[in-house]
PDB file of C-alpha atoms in Angstrom:
ATOM      1  CA  MET Q 233       0.000   0.000   0.000  1.00  0.00           C
ATOM      2  CA  ARG Q 234       2.828   2.405   0.807  1.00  0.00           C
ATOM      3  CA  THR Q 235       4.446   1.781  -2.567  1.00  0.00           C
ATOM      4  CA  LYS Q 236       1.133   2.348  -4.278  1.00  0.00           C
ATOM      5  CA  LYS Q 237       0.635   5.644  -2.484  1.00  0.00           C
ATOM      6  CA  ILE Q 238       4.046   6.862  -3.520  1.00  0.00           C
ATOM      7  CA  GLN Q 239       3.439   5.802  -7.082  1.00  0.00           C
ATOM      8  CA  ASN Q 240       0.037   7.385  -7.123  1.00  0.00           C
ATOM      9  CA  GLY Q 241       1.523  10.523  -5.654  1.00  0.00           C
ATOM     10  CA  ASN Q 242       4.231  10.616  -8.308  1.00  0.00           C
ATOM     11  CA  LEU Q 243       1.735   9.921 -11.031  1.00  0.00           C
ATOM     12  CA  SER Q 244      -0.517  12.651  -9.697  1.00  0.00           C
ATOM     13  CA  TYR Q 245       2.397  15.116  -9.558  1.00  0.00           C
ATOM     14  CA  ARG Q 246       3.497  14.248 -13.109  1.00  0.00           C
ATOM     15  CA  HIS Q 247      -0.030  14.499 -14.370  1.00  0.00           C
ATOM     16  CA  GLY Q 248      -0.495  17.896 -12.714  1.00  0.00           C
ATOM     17  CA  LYS Q 249       2.852  19.083 -14.079  1.00  0.00           C
ATOM     18  CA  ARG Q 250       1.865  18.058 -17.629  1.00  0.00           C
ATOM     19  CA  HIS Q 251      -1.490  19.731 -17.167  1.00  0.00           C
ATOM     20  CA  ARG Q 252       0.062  23.020 -15.991  1.00  0.00           C
ATOM     21  CA  LYS Q 253       2.568  23.034 -18.832  1.00  0.00           C
ATOM     22  CA  LYS Q 254      -0.211  22.362 -21.298  1.00  0.00           C
ATOM     23  CA  HIS Q 255      -2.304  25.247 -20.052  1.00  0.00           C
ATOM     24  CA  GLY Q 256       0.692  27.536 -19.398  1.00  0.00           C
ATOM     25  CA  TYR Q 257      -0.123  28.991 -15.970  1.00  0.00           C
ATOM     26  CA  ALA Q 258       2.369  27.557 -13.545  1.00  0.00           C
ATOM     27  CA  PHE Q 259       5.939  28.521 -14.333  1.00  0.00           C
ATOM     28  CA  LEU Q 260       7.851  27.899 -11.122  1.00  0.00           C
ATOM     29  CA  ILE Q 261      10.955  29.974 -10.230  1.00  0.00           C
ATOM     30  CA  HIS Q 262      13.642  28.445  -8.096  1.00  0.00           C
ATOM     31  CA  PRO Q 263      14.103  30.482  -4.865  1.00  0.00           C
ATOM     32  CA  ALA Q 264      17.762  31.128  -5.639  1.00  0.00           C
ATOM     33  CA  VAL Q 265      16.869  32.557  -9.062  1.00  0.00           C
ATOM     34  CA  PHE Q 266      14.165  34.717  -7.502  1.00  0.00           C
ATOM     35  CA  PHE Q 267      16.663  36.063  -4.957  1.00  0.00           C
ATOM     36  CA  ILE Q 268      19.170  36.887  -7.716  1.00  0.00           C
ATOM     37  CA  LEU Q 269      16.470  38.773  -9.653  1.00  0.00           C
ATOM     38  CA  ILE Q 270      15.619  40.859  -6.588  1.00  0.00           C
ATOM     39  CA  ILE Q 271      19.290  41.753  -6.061  1.00  0.00           C
ATOM     40  CA  ALA Q 272      19.679  42.643  -9.747  1.00  0.00           C
ATOM     41  CA  ALA Q 273      16.638  44.927  -9.644  1.00  0.00           C
ATOM     42  CA  PHE Q 274      18.003  46.673  -6.555  1.00  0.00           C
ATOM     43  CA  MET Q 275      21.401  47.220  -8.194  1.00  0.00           C
ATOM     44  CA  LEU Q 276      19.781  48.614 -11.336  1.00  0.00           C
ATOM     45  CA  GLY Q 277      17.783  51.042  -9.219  1.00  0.00           C
ATOM     46  CA  MET Q 278      20.911  52.193  -7.422  1.00  0.00           C
ATOM     47  CA  ALA Q 279      22.737  52.630 -10.720  1.00  0.00           C
ATOM     48  CA  ALA Q 280      19.866  54.696 -12.139  1.00  0.00           C
ATOM     49  CA  SER Q 281      19.864  56.948  -9.056  1.00  0.00           C
ATOM     50  CA  TYR Q 282      23.625  57.459  -9.344  1.00  0.00           C
ATOM     51  CA  ILE Q 283      23.405  58.320 -13.037  1.00  0.00           C
ATOM     52  CA  ARG Q 284      20.651  60.861 -12.321  1.00  0.00           C
ATOM     53  CA  PHE Q 285      22.695  62.332  -9.480  1.00  0.00           C
ATOM     54  CA  GLU Q 286      25.742  62.720 -11.723  1.00  0.00           C
ATOM     55  CA  TYR Q 287      23.617  64.313 -14.463  1.00  0.00           C
ATOM     56  CA  LEU Q 288      22.181  66.876 -12.061  1.00  0.00           C
ATOM     57  CA  SER Q 289      25.631  67.463 -10.597  1.00  0.00           C
ATOM     58  CA  GLU Q 290      26.922  68.483 -14.007  1.00  0.00           C
ATOM     59  CA  ARG Q 291      24.049  70.952 -14.306  1.00  0.00           C
ATOM     60  CA  ASN Q 292      24.671  72.274 -10.775  1.00  0.00           C
ATOM     61  CA  GLU Q 293      21.060  71.587  -9.796  1.00  0.00           C
ATOM     62  CA  PHE Q 294      21.805  71.703  -6.092  1.00  0.00           C
ATOM     63  CA  PRO Q 295      19.733  73.809  -3.747  1.00  0.00           C
ATOM     64  CA  ALA Q 296      21.184  74.673  -0.374  1.00  0.00           C
ATOM     65  CA  GLY Q 297      20.072  72.435   2.402  1.00  0.00           C
ATOM     66  CA  SER Q 298      20.147  69.239   0.351  1.00  0.00           C
ATOM     67  CA  ALA Q 299      22.615  66.484   1.130  1.00  0.00           C
ATOM     68  CA  ALA Q 300      24.699  67.575  -1.832  1.00  0.00           C
ATOM     69  CA  ALA Q 301      24.559  71.238  -0.976  1.00  0.00           C
ATOM     70  CA  GLN Q 302      25.535  71.675   2.623  1.00  0.00           C
ATOM     71  CA  PRO Q 303      28.826  73.220   3.683  1.00  0.00           C
ATOM     72  CA  GLY Q 304      31.573  70.683   4.245  1.00  0.00           C
ATOM     73  CA  PHE Q 305      31.789  70.016   7.963  1.00  0.00           C
ATOM     74  CA  SER Q 306      32.957  66.915   9.763  1.00  0.00           C
ATOM     75  CA  SER Q 307      30.296  65.029  11.673  1.00  0.00           C
ATOM     76  CA  GLU Q 308      32.989  63.827  14.056  1.00  0.00           C
ATOM     77  CA  ALA Q 309      32.732  66.934  16.247  1.00  0.00           C
ATOM     78  CA  SER Q 310      32.767  66.345  19.996  1.00  0.00           C
ATOM     79  CA  MET Q 311      32.635  68.409  23.162  1.00  0.00           C
ATOM     80  CA  GLU Q 312      36.335  69.194  23.193  1.00  0.00           C
ATOM     81  CA  HIS Q 313      35.984  70.775  19.738  1.00  0.00           C
ATOM     82  CA  ILE Q 314      33.508  73.469  20.821  1.00  0.00           C
ATOM     83  CA  PRO Q 315      36.139  76.284  20.783  1.00  0.00           C
ATOM     84  CA  GLU Q 316      37.222  75.392  17.242  1.00  0.00           C
ATOM     85  CA  ILE Q 317      33.617  75.171  16.042  1.00  0.00           C
ATOM     86  CA  ALA Q 318      32.779  78.474  17.672  1.00  0.00           C
ATOM     87  CA  GLU Q 319      35.754  80.058  15.943  1.00  0.00           C
ATOM     88  CA  ASP Q 320      34.629  78.612  12.616  1.00  0.00           C
ATOM     89  CA  ILE Q 321      31.109  79.941  13.099  1.00  0.00           C
ATOM     90  CA  ASP Q 322      31.713  83.484  14.236  1.00  0.00           C
ATOM     91  CA  GLY Q 323      35.175  83.873  15.680  1.00  0.00           C
ATOM     92  CA  GLY Q 324      33.768  83.439  19.162  1.00  0.00           C
ATOM     93  CA  SER Q 325      32.219  86.909  18.986  1.00  0.00           C
ATOM     94  CA  GLY Q 326      28.624  85.845  19.392  1.00  0.00           C
ATOM     95  CA  ALA Q 327      27.649  87.415  16.067  1.00  0.00           C
ATOM     96  CA  GLY Q 328      24.389  86.117  14.752  1.00  0.00           C
ATOM     97  CA  LEU Q 329      23.070  85.085  18.179  1.00  0.00           C
ATOM     98  CA  GLY Q 330      20.255  87.572  18.163  1.00  0.00           C
ATOM     99  CA  GLY Q 331      22.348  90.330  19.716  1.00  0.00           C
ATOM    100  CA  SER Q 332      22.603  88.508  23.028  1.00  0.00           C
ATOM    101  CA  GLY Q 333      26.260  89.412  23.397  1.00  0.00           C
ATOM    102  CA  ASP Q 334      27.071  85.894  24.549  1.00  0.00           C
ATOM    103  CA  SER Q 335      29.822  84.001  22.802  1.00  0.00           C
ATOM    104  CA  ILE Q 336      28.538  81.015  20.890  1.00  0.00           C
ATOM    105  CA  GLU Q 337      31.415  79.109  22.478  1.00  0.00           C
ATOM    106  CA  SER Q 338      29.650  79.426  25.851  1.00  0.00           C
ATOM    107  CA  SER Q 339      26.203  78.740  24.438  1.00  0.00           C
ATOM    108  CA  GLU Q 340      24.407  75.992  26.329  1.00  0.00           C
ATOM    109  CA  ALA Q 341      22.359  75.276  23.208  1.00  0.00           C
ATOM    110  CA  LEU Q 342      25.465  74.615  21.118  1.00  0.00           C
ATOM    111  CA  GLU Q 343      26.971  72.507  23.893  1.00  0.00           C
ATOM    112  CA  GLU Q 344      23.833  70.375  24.041  1.00  0.00           C
ATOM    113  CA  ILE Q 345      23.752  69.923  20.264  1.00  0.00           C
ATOM    114  CA  LEU Q 346      27.374  68.811  20.113  1.00  0.00           C
ATOM    115  CA  ARG Q 347      26.999  66.521  23.120  1.00  0.00           C
ATOM    116  CA  TYR Q 348      24.333  64.575  21.244  1.00  0.00           C
ATOM    117  CA  GLU Q 349      25.492  65.348  17.741  1.00  0.00           C
ATOM    118  CA  TYR Q 350      24.831  61.802  16.522  1.00  0.00           C
ATOM    119  CA  LYS Q 351      21.110  62.530  16.886  1.00  0.00           C
ATOM    120  CA  TYR Q 352      21.201  65.439  14.433  1.00  0.00           C
ATOM    121  CA  PRO Q 353      21.453  65.340  10.607  1.00  0.00           C
ATOM    122  CA  PRO Q 354      24.964  66.236   9.404  1.00  0.00           C
ATOM    123  CA  ASP Q 355      23.388  68.862   7.127  1.00  0.00           C
ATOM    124  CA  LEU Q 356      21.986  70.660  10.164  1.00  0.00           C
ATOM    125  CA  ILE Q 357      25.411  70.769  11.838  1.00  0.00           C
ATOM    126  CA  ASN Q 358      26.936  71.923   8.561  1.00  0.00           C
ATOM    127  CA  GLY Q 359      24.378  74.693   8.248  1.00  0.00           C
ATOM    128  CA  LEU Q 360      25.079  75.799  11.807  1.00  0.00           C
ATOM    129  CA  LYS Q 361      28.724  76.229  10.947  1.00  0.00           C
ATOM    130  CA  ARG Q 362      27.888  78.433   7.975  1.00  0.00           C
ATOM    131  CA  ASN Q 363      25.220  80.451   9.738  1.00  0.00           C
ATOM    132  CA  PRO Q 364      24.901  80.779  13.550  1.00  0.00           C
ATOM    133  CA  GLU Q 365      21.475  82.370  13.041  1.00  0.00           C
ATOM    134  CA  ILE Q 366      19.988  78.868  12.911  1.00  0.00           C
ATOM    135  CA  LEU Q 367      21.177  77.936  16.426  1.00  0.00           C
ATOM    136  CA  ASP Q 368      17.701  78.194  17.968  1.00  0.00           C
ATOM    137  CA  PHE Q 369      16.222  76.219  15.087  1.00  0.00           C
ATOM    138  CA  ALA Q 370      18.869  73.519  15.528  1.00  0.00           C
ATOM    139  CA  ALA Q 371      18.263  73.430  19.282  1.00  0.00           C
ATOM    140  CA  GLY Q 372      14.577  72.695  18.707  1.00  0.00           C
ATOM    141  CA  TYR Q 373      15.129  70.018  16.097  1.00  0.00           C
ATOM    142  CA  LEU Q 374      14.693  67.004  18.386  1.00  0.00           C
ATOM    143  CA  THR Q 375      11.612  68.216  20.237  1.00  0.00           C
ATOM    144  CA  THR Q 376       9.546  70.241  17.756  1.00  0.00           C
ATOM    145  CA  PRO Q 377       6.782  68.472  15.775  1.00  0.00           C
ATOM    146  CA  ALA Q 378       7.450  68.151  12.042  1.00  0.00           C
ATOM    147  CA  ARG Q 379       4.623  70.397  10.899  1.00  0.00           C
ATOM    148  CA  ALA Q 380       3.904  73.999   9.958  1.00  0.00           C
ATOM    149  CA  THR Q 381       2.400  76.086  12.735  1.00  0.00           C
ATOM    150  CA  GLY Q 382       1.781  79.502  11.188  1.00  0.00           C
ATOM    151  CA  GLY Q 383       1.394  81.583   8.065  1.00  0.00           C
ATOM    152  CA  ILE Q 384       2.327  85.045   6.829  1.00  0.00           C
ATOM    153  CA  THR Q 385       2.212  87.732   9.526  1.00  0.00           C
ATOM    154  CA  LYS Q 386       0.558  91.138   9.418  1.00  0.00           C
ATOM    155  CA  GLU Q 387       3.973  92.799   9.415  1.00  0.00           C
ATOM    156  CA  GLU Q 388       5.140  90.719   6.450  1.00  0.00           C
ATOM    157  CA  ALA Q 389       1.923  91.459   4.599  1.00  0.00           C
ATOM    158  CA  GLU Q 390       2.733  95.162   4.831  1.00  0.00           C
ATOM    159  CA  GLU Q 391       6.153  94.698   3.203  1.00  0.00           C
ATOM    160  CA  GLU Q 392       6.559  94.845  -0.553  1.00  0.00           C
ATOM    161  CA  PHE Q 393       9.062  91.979  -0.695  1.00  0.00           C
ATOM    162  CA  PRO Q 394       9.110  90.192   2.685  1.00  0.00           C
ATOM    163  CA  LEU Q 395      11.984  87.890   3.582  1.00  0.00           C
ATOM    164  CA  PHE Q 396      10.901  84.338   4.413  1.00  0.00           C
ATOM    165  CA  LEU Q 397      13.524  82.213   6.134  1.00  0.00           C
ATOM    166  CA  GLN Q 398      13.453  78.505   5.406  1.00  0.00           C
ATOM    167  CA  TRP Q 399      14.347  77.730   9.032  1.00  0.00           C
ATOM    168  CA  ASP Q 400      11.596  79.913  10.498  1.00  0.00           C
ATOM    169  CA  GLU Q 401       9.832  77.886  13.216  1.00  0.00           C
ATOM    170  CA  ARG Q 402       6.460  78.527  11.513  1.00  0.00           C
ATOM    171  CA  TRP Q 403       7.381  76.028   8.792  1.00  0.00           C
ATOM    172  CA  GLY Q 404      11.065  75.086   9.129  1.00  0.00           C
ATOM    173  CA  TYR Q 405      10.408  71.793  10.914  1.00  0.00           C
ATOM    174  CA  ALA Q 406       7.798  70.638   8.375  1.00  0.00           C
ATOM    175  CA  SER Q 407       8.955  67.641   6.349  1.00  0.00           C
ATOM    176  CA  TYR Q 408      10.572  68.153   2.973  1.00  0.00           C
ATOM    177  CA  GLY Q 409      12.248  65.309   1.136  1.00  0.00           C
ATOM    178  CA  GLY Q 410      14.286  63.280   3.578  1.00  0.00           C
ATOM    179  CA  SER Q 411      14.647  66.148   6.042  1.00  0.00           C
ATOM    180  CA  ASN Q 412      12.711  69.387   6.530  1.00  0.00           C
ATOM    181  CA  ILE Q 413      12.200  72.832   5.026  1.00  0.00           C
ATOM    182  CA  GLY Q 414      14.717  74.414   7.384  1.00  0.00           C
ATOM    183  CA  ILE Q 415      17.481  72.187   6.064  1.00  0.00           C
ATOM    184  CA  SER Q 416      16.464  71.550   2.447  1.00  0.00           C
ATOM    185  CA  GLY Q 417      13.733  74.031   1.548  1.00  0.00           C
ATOM    186  CA  CYS Q 418      15.467  77.041  -0.005  1.00  0.00           C
ATOM    187  CA  GLY Q 419      13.795  76.372  -3.377  1.00  0.00           C
ATOM    188  CA  PRO Q 420      10.174  76.356  -2.157  1.00  0.00           C
ATOM    189  CA  THR Q 421      10.930  79.262   0.186  1.00  0.00           C
ATOM    190  CA  CYS Q 422      12.266  81.412  -2.664  1.00  0.00           C
ATOM    191  CA  LEU Q 423       9.306  80.669  -4.896  1.00  0.00           C
ATOM    192  CA  SER Q 424       7.032  81.371  -1.927  1.00  0.00           C
ATOM    193  CA  MET Q 425       8.554  84.859  -1.616  1.00  0.00           C
ATOM    194  CA  VAL Q 426       8.115  85.519  -5.326  1.00  0.00           C
ATOM    195  CA  LEU Q 427       4.547  84.236  -5.557  1.00  0.00           C
ATOM    196  CA  TYR Q 428       3.380  86.064  -2.448  1.00  0.00           C
ATOM    197  CA  SER Q 429       5.113  89.329  -3.361  1.00  0.00           C
ATOM    198  CA  LEU Q 430       3.575  89.376  -6.843  1.00  0.00           C
ATOM    199  CA  THR Q 431       0.102  88.030  -6.047  1.00  0.00           C
ATOM    200  CA  ARG Q 432      -0.351  88.929  -2.339  1.00  0.00           C
ATOM    201  CA  ASP Q 433      -1.966  85.533  -1.884  1.00  0.00           C
ATOM    202  CA  LYS Q 434      -1.236  84.402   1.685  1.00  0.00           C
ATOM    203  CA  SER Q 435      -1.679  80.745   0.788  1.00  0.00           C
ATOM    204  CA  PHE Q 436       1.759  80.763  -0.866  1.00  0.00           C
ATOM    205  CA  THR Q 437       3.721  79.920   2.268  1.00  0.00           C
ATOM    206  CA  PRO Q 438       7.011  77.978   2.141  1.00  0.00           C
ATOM    207  CA  ASP Q 439       5.350  74.849   3.537  1.00  0.00           C
ATOM    208  CA  ALA Q 440       2.584  75.024   0.905  1.00  0.00           C
ATOM    209  CA  LEU Q 441       5.185  75.284  -1.864  1.00  0.00           C
ATOM    210  CA  ALA Q 442       7.248  72.478  -0.324  1.00  0.00           C
ATOM    211  CA  LYS Q 443       4.155  70.266  -0.349  1.00  0.00           C
ATOM    212  CA  LYS Q 444       3.574  71.213  -3.992  1.00  0.00           C
ATOM    213  CA  ALA Q 445       7.154  70.266  -4.844  1.00  0.00           C
ATOM    214  CA  MET Q 446       6.813  66.877  -3.179  1.00  0.00           C
ATOM    215  CA  GLU Q 447       3.447  66.089  -4.748  1.00  0.00           C
ATOM    216  CA  GLY Q 448       4.633  67.178  -8.188  1.00  0.00           C
ATOM    217  CA  GLY Q 449       7.840  65.139  -8.101  1.00  0.00           C
ATOM    218  CA  TYR Q 450      10.084  68.206  -8.101  1.00  0.00           C
ATOM    219  CA  TYR Q 451      12.112  67.013  -5.132  1.00  0.00           C
ATOM    220  CA  VAL Q 452      15.001  64.760  -6.190  1.00  0.00           C
ATOM    221  CA  SER Q 453      16.141  62.469  -3.395  1.00  0.00           C
ATOM    222  CA  GLY Q 454      19.691  63.210  -2.318  1.00  0.00           C
ATOM    223  CA  VAL Q 455      19.826  66.309  -4.516  1.00  0.00           C
ATOM    224  CA  GLY Q 456      17.047  68.750  -3.709  1.00  0.00           C
ATOM    225  CA  THR Q 457      14.556  70.894  -5.620  1.00  0.00           C
ATOM    226  CA  ALA Q 458      14.677  70.528  -9.405  1.00  0.00           C
ATOM    227  CA  TRP Q 459      15.149  73.692 -11.450  1.00  0.00           C
ATOM    228  CA  SER Q 460      11.960  72.943 -13.414  1.00  0.00           C
ATOM    229  CA  PHE Q 461       9.980  73.652 -10.234  1.00  0.00           C
ATOM    230  CA  MET Q 462      10.666  77.371 -10.595  1.00  0.00           C
ATOM    231  CA  GLU Q 463       9.181  77.730 -14.054  1.00  0.00           C
ATOM    232  CA  GLU Q 464       6.380  75.192 -14.057  1.00  0.00           C
ATOM    233  CA  VAL Q 465       4.808  75.972 -10.681  1.00  0.00           C
ATOM    234  CA  ALA Q 466       5.109  79.730 -11.262  1.00  0.00           C
ATOM    235  CA  GLU Q 467       3.347  79.436 -14.625  1.00  0.00           C
ATOM    236  CA  GLU Q 468       0.597  77.349 -13.022  1.00  0.00           C
ATOM    237  CA  ASN Q 469      -0.066  80.318 -10.759  1.00  0.00           C
ATOM    238  CA  ASN Q 470      -0.367  83.031 -13.408  1.00  0.00           C
ATOM    239  CA  LEU Q 471       3.235  84.202 -13.555  1.00  0.00           C
ATOM    240  CA  PHE Q 472       5.155  84.870 -16.734  1.00  0.00           C
ATOM    241  CA  VAL Q 473       8.646  83.346 -16.552  1.00  0.00           C
ATOM    242  CA  ILE Q 474      11.789  83.870 -18.595  1.00  0.00           C
ATOM    243  CA  GLN Q 475      15.110  82.230 -17.815  1.00  0.00           C
ATOM    244  CA  ASP Q 476      18.721  81.946 -18.883  1.00  0.00           C
ATOM    245  CA  ASP Q 477      22.131  80.916 -17.583  1.00  0.00           C
ATOM    246  CA  MET Q 478      22.790  84.567 -16.695  1.00  0.00           C
ATOM    247  CA  TRP Q 479      22.026  88.091 -17.936  1.00  0.00           C
ATOM    248  CA  GLU Q 480      24.055  91.259 -18.210  1.00  0.00           C
ATOM    249  CA  GLU Q 481      23.744  93.745 -15.382  1.00  0.00           C
ATOM    250  CA  ASP Q 482      21.650  96.225 -17.366  1.00  0.00           C
ATOM    251  CA  VAL Q 483      19.143  93.501 -18.302  1.00  0.00           C
ATOM    252  CA  MET Q 484      18.709  92.497 -14.666  1.00  0.00           C
ATOM    253  CA  GLU Q 485      18.355  96.138 -13.654  1.00  0.00           C
ATOM    254  CA  THR Q 486      15.675  96.705 -16.282  1.00  0.00           C
ATOM    255  CA  TYR Q 487      13.709  93.630 -15.246  1.00  0.00           C
ATOM    256  CA  LEU Q 488      13.767  94.680 -11.603  1.00  0.00           C
ATOM    257  CA  LYS Q 489      12.722  98.258 -12.362  1.00  0.00           C
ATOM    258  CA  ASP Q 490       9.860  96.850 -14.467  1.00  0.00           C
ATOM    259  CA  GLY Q 491       8.524  95.100 -11.383  1.00  0.00           C
ATOM    260  CA  LYS Q 492       9.875  91.627 -12.001  1.00  0.00           C
ATOM    261  CA  LEU Q 493      11.518  89.494  -9.329  1.00  0.00           C
ATOM    262  CA  LEU Q 494      14.512  87.244  -9.975  1.00  0.00           C
ATOM    263  CA  ILE Q 495      15.568  83.890  -8.556  1.00  0.00           C
ATOM    264  CA  CYS Q 496      19.162  82.716  -8.927  1.00  0.00           C
ATOM    265  CA  ALA Q 497      20.483  79.178  -8.531  1.00  0.00           C
ATOM    266  CA  MET Q 498      23.827  79.896  -6.878  1.00  0.00           C
ATOM    267  CA  GLY Q 499      26.936  77.766  -6.955  1.00  0.00           C
ATOM    268  CA  PRO Q 500      29.797  77.689  -4.432  1.00  0.00           C
ATOM    269  CA  GLY Q 501      30.775  80.995  -2.914  1.00  0.00           C
ATOM    270  CA  ASP Q 502      29.248  83.528  -0.569  1.00  0.00           C
ATOM    271  CA  PHE Q 503      25.893  81.788  -0.240  1.00  0.00           C
ATOM    272  CA  THR Q 504      26.717  78.098  -0.207  1.00  0.00           C
ATOM    273  CA  ASP Q 505      29.471  75.530  -0.601  1.00  0.00           C
ATOM    274  CA  ASN Q 506      27.630  73.717  -3.375  1.00  0.00           C
ATOM    275  CA  GLY Q 507      24.233  75.139  -4.285  1.00  0.00           C
ATOM    276  CA  HIS Q 508      21.494  77.482  -3.141  1.00  0.00           C
ATOM    277  CA  PHE Q 509      18.503  79.516  -4.349  1.00  0.00           C
ATOM    278  CA  ILE Q 510      18.188  83.237  -3.591  1.00  0.00           C
ATOM    279  CA  VAL Q 511      15.738  85.969  -4.599  1.00  0.00           C
ATOM    280  CA  ILE Q 512      16.926  89.254  -6.119  1.00  0.00           C
ATOM    281  CA  LYS Q 513      14.329  91.903  -5.327  1.00  0.00           C
ATOM    282  CA  GLY Q 514      15.858  95.230  -6.309  1.00  0.00           C
ATOM    283  CA  TYR Q 515      18.715  97.319  -7.660  1.00  0.00           C
ATOM    284  CA  SER Q 516      20.104 100.380  -5.885  1.00  0.00           C
ATOM    285  CA  ASP Q 517      23.309 102.404  -6.138  1.00  0.00           C
ATOM    286  CA  GLY Q 518      24.764  99.977  -8.652  1.00  0.00           C
ATOM    287  CA  LYS Q 519      24.172  96.902  -6.485  1.00  0.00           C
ATOM    288  CA  PHE Q 520      21.541  94.216  -6.041  1.00  0.00           C
ATOM    289  CA  LEU Q 521      19.211  93.699  -3.086  1.00  0.00           C
ATOM    290  CA  VAL Q 522      18.816  90.072  -2.103  1.00  0.00           C
ATOM    291  CA  ASN Q 523      16.431  87.942  -0.058  1.00  0.00           C
ATOM    292  CA  ASP Q 524      18.475  84.928   1.016  1.00  0.00           C
ATOM    293  CA  PRO Q 525      16.125  82.356   2.622  1.00  0.00           C
ATOM    294  CA  PHE Q 526      18.990  80.991   4.719  1.00  0.00           C
ATOM    295  CA  SER Q 527      20.546  84.213   6.025  1.00  0.00           C
ATOM    296  CA  THR Q 528      19.311  87.562   7.304  1.00  0.00           C
ATOM    297  CA  ALA Q 529      22.911  88.785   7.202  1.00  0.00           C
ATOM    298  CA  ASN Q 530      23.196  88.149   3.461  1.00  0.00           C
ATOM    299  CA  SER Q 531      19.770  89.706   2.977  1.00  0.00           C
ATOM    300  CA  SER Q 532      20.833  92.935   4.693  1.00  0.00           C
ATOM    301  CA  LYS Q 533      23.784  93.551   2.350  1.00  0.00           C
ATOM    302  CA  LYS Q 534      23.986  94.911  -1.189  1.00  0.00           C
ATOM    303  CA  TRP Q 535      25.724  92.721  -3.759  1.00  0.00           C
ATOM    304  CA  ASP Q 536      27.706  93.808  -6.801  1.00  0.00           C
ATOM    305  CA  TYR Q 537      27.017  92.287 -10.197  1.00  0.00           C
ATOM    306  CA  GLU Q 538      30.373  90.508 -10.482  1.00  0.00           C
ATOM    307  CA  THR Q 539      29.823  88.564  -7.263  1.00  0.00           C
ATOM    308  CA  ILE Q 540      26.339  87.447  -8.311  1.00  0.00           C
ATOM    309  CA  ALA Q 541      27.342  86.662 -11.903  1.00  0.00           C
ATOM    310  CA  ASP Q 542      30.418  84.643 -10.917  1.00  0.00           C
ATOM    311  CA  GLN Q 543      28.378  82.383  -8.632  1.00  0.00           C
ATOM    312  CA  CYS Q 544      25.042  82.205 -10.483  1.00  0.00           C
ATOM    313  CA  ARG Q 545      24.367  78.988 -12.394  1.00  0.00           C
ATOM    314  CA  HIS Q 546      20.879  79.839 -13.671  1.00  0.00           C
ATOM    315  CA  ILE Q 547      18.446  82.721 -13.387  1.00  0.00           C
ATOM    316  CA  TRP Q 548      14.686  83.216 -13.692  1.00  0.00           C
ATOM    317  CA  ALA Q 549      12.601  86.412 -13.968  1.00  0.00           C
ATOM    318  CA  PHE Q 550       8.970  86.412 -12.809  1.00  0.00           C
ATOM    319  CA  GLU Q 551       6.135  88.789 -13.564  1.00  0.00           C
ATOM    320  CA  LEU Q 552       2.424  88.593 -12.802  1.00  0.00           C
ATOM    321  CA  ILE Q 553       0.333  88.186 -15.939  1.00  0.00           C
ATOM    322  CA  GLN Q 554      -2.465  90.747 -16.048  1.00  0.00           C
ATOM    323  CA  LYS Q 555      -5.888  89.858 -17.482  1.00  0.00           C
ATOM    324  CA  ASN Q 556      -5.383  92.022 -20.548  1.00  0.00           C
ATOM    325  CA  ASP Q 557      -1.746  91.128 -20.916  1.00  0.00           C
ATOM    326  CA  MET Q 558      -1.830  87.441 -21.862  1.00  0.00           C
ATOM    327  CA  TYR Q 559       0.112  87.786 -25.114  1.00  0.00           C
ATOM    328  CA  ARG Q 560       3.027  89.995 -24.207  1.00  0.00           C
ATOM    329  CA  ILE Q 561       6.157  89.232 -26.200  1.00  0.00           C
ATOM    330  CA  TYR Q 562       9.607  89.785 -24.756  1.00  0.00           C
ATOM    331  CA  GLU Q 563      12.434  90.513 -27.128  1.00  0.00           C
TER     332      GLU Q 563
END
């Protein structure tokens, strides 16, 4: 009986196998082959991501705050390195600490951050080195919910071209890409400034634009905000956009005096070590007025054309389209 059962079982298996082959619905994959296919798919995905990264690198499509854009700064800092870090940040003078007069070297907030540095993104530590203004933002990183908590203020609404800072606590902790707006959101913050200034629509906050970038696929993982975000989202919201690698000084001056606003994708230099977006809002006494979403200090200075031109990788001009002005042609 046992032999018969085995034979019947074998016969049944062979019969089922012939039946499945005949009807073509049971192609079995060996587990080892399946595992190899999974590994191959993963490697192809990694290769595709690397190729895209290299392509964008060549085009300098790096906004500040992204992993590729932050200032170079070792993540190996420890408590004994506080004096050196303080010197790197502001020479130990306390500059940028809200006028407190305290040296950043003696700052309890900085000491706490460096004590538990492994808990913070390297980009946040890097940004702190470049700009001590973000110390309070960095100090709240571990405890503040990752959401926007406020919109445009009455005071900002009264300004012609208000400065929005990407690390403002109203939206800086809100998620953007693999981090948050405060670290990676210079692109959405710049377009927020342009859209609000030209339309006066208070819904155009940095967090709203960051959400738009994520939903529209404009955020590139490991890189940041794609350049196409500037043109396409602006045009969706009734702005006329022209762009180029760079313009001559007189062209930029004319655009600004005509009421346009400019956004520049900046390369290494005064604004970033790798890439950053800034707004140019005016021209006065032969120099440009800037809204830098990462720095109030940079936004309070006037910048000469040579400095901007040497570091600019791409530039956009934005103007609100009026109802009777849909077919304007720019020479």
